[in-house]
Amino acid sequence: MGTVKKANMLNWNAIDSERIVWTLREVMPDCILTVVRELYPNPPGQLYMGHEWI
């Protein structure tokens, strides 16, 4: 299957019979991170790890 044809097929939603429009979005806006970190702070002695998960 050619790359263009394959790319077109991957953008097709067979269930709804419509094209899927891919958009680029932020994973999580900074304002949400601030709110969540204020609501759920780290336990005492545990530093903030940023976006690095183990």
CSV table of C-alpha atoms in Angstrom, one decimal:
chain,number,residue,atom,x,y,z
A,1,MET,CA,0.0,0.0,0.0
A,2,GLY,CA,1.5,3.4,-0.9
A,3,THR,CA,2.2,5.9,1.8
A,4,VAL,CA,-0.3,8.5,0.6
A,5,LYS,CA,-3.1,5.9,0.3
A,6,LYS,CA,-2.2,4.5,3.7
A,7,ALA,CA,-2.2,7.9,5.3
A,8,ASN,CA,-5.6,8.7,3.8
A,9,MET,CA,-7.0,5.4,5.1
A,10,LEU,CA,-5.7,6.1,8.6
A,11,ASN,CA,-7.5,9.4,8.6
A,12,TRP,CA,-10.9,7.7,7.8
A,13,ASN,CA,-13.3,6.9,10.6
A,14,ALA,CA,-15.1,3.7,9.4
A,15,ILE,CA,-17.7,3.8,12.2
A,16,ASP,CA,-19.0,7.3,11.5
A,17,SER,CA,-18.0,7.4,7.8
A,18,GLU,CA,-16.3,10.8,8.1
A,19,ARG,CA,-12.8,12.1,8.0
A,20,ILE,CA,-10.8,12.5,11.2
A,21,VAL,CA,-9.2,15.8,11.6
A,22,TRP,CA,-6.0,15.5,13.6
A,23,THR,CA,-5.1,18.6,15.8
A,24,LEU,CA,-2.0,19.4,17.8
A,25,ARG,CA,-2.9,20.2,21.4
A,26,GLU,CA,-0.9,20.8,24.5
A,27,VAL,CA,-0.7,17.8,26.8
A,28,MET,CA,-1.8,19.8,29.7
A,29,PRO,CA,-1.9,23.6,30.0
A,30,ASP,CA,0.2,25.2,32.7
A,31,CYS,CA,-2.8,26.7,34.4
A,32,ILE,CA,-4.3,23.2,35.0
A,33,LEU,CA,-0.9,22.0,36.4
A,34,THR,CA,-0.9,24.9,38.9
A,35,VAL,CA,-4.5,24.2,40.0
A,36,VAL,CA,-3.9,20.4,40.4
A,37,ARG,CA,-0.6,20.9,42.3
A,38,GLU,CA,-2.4,23.3,44.7
A,39,LEU,CA,-5.3,20.9,45.3
A,40,TYR,CA,-3.1,17.8,45.6
A,41,PRO,CA,0.4,18.8,47.0
A,42,ASN,CA,3.2,16.2,47.3
A,43,PRO,CA,3.6,14.5,50.7
A,44,PRO,CA,6.2,16.1,53.0
A,45,GLY,CA,9.7,15.3,52.0
A,46,GLN,CA,8.8,14.4,48.4
A,47,LEU,CA,10.0,16.9,45.8
A,48,TYR,CA,8.1,17.8,42.7
A,49,MET,CA,9.3,15.6,39.8
A,50,GLY,CA,8.0,17.8,37.0
A,51,HIS,CA,6.8,15.8,34.0
A,52,GLU,CA,9.2,13.0,34.5
A,53,TRP,CA,7.4,9.8,35.5
A,54,ILE,CA,9.1,6.6,36.4
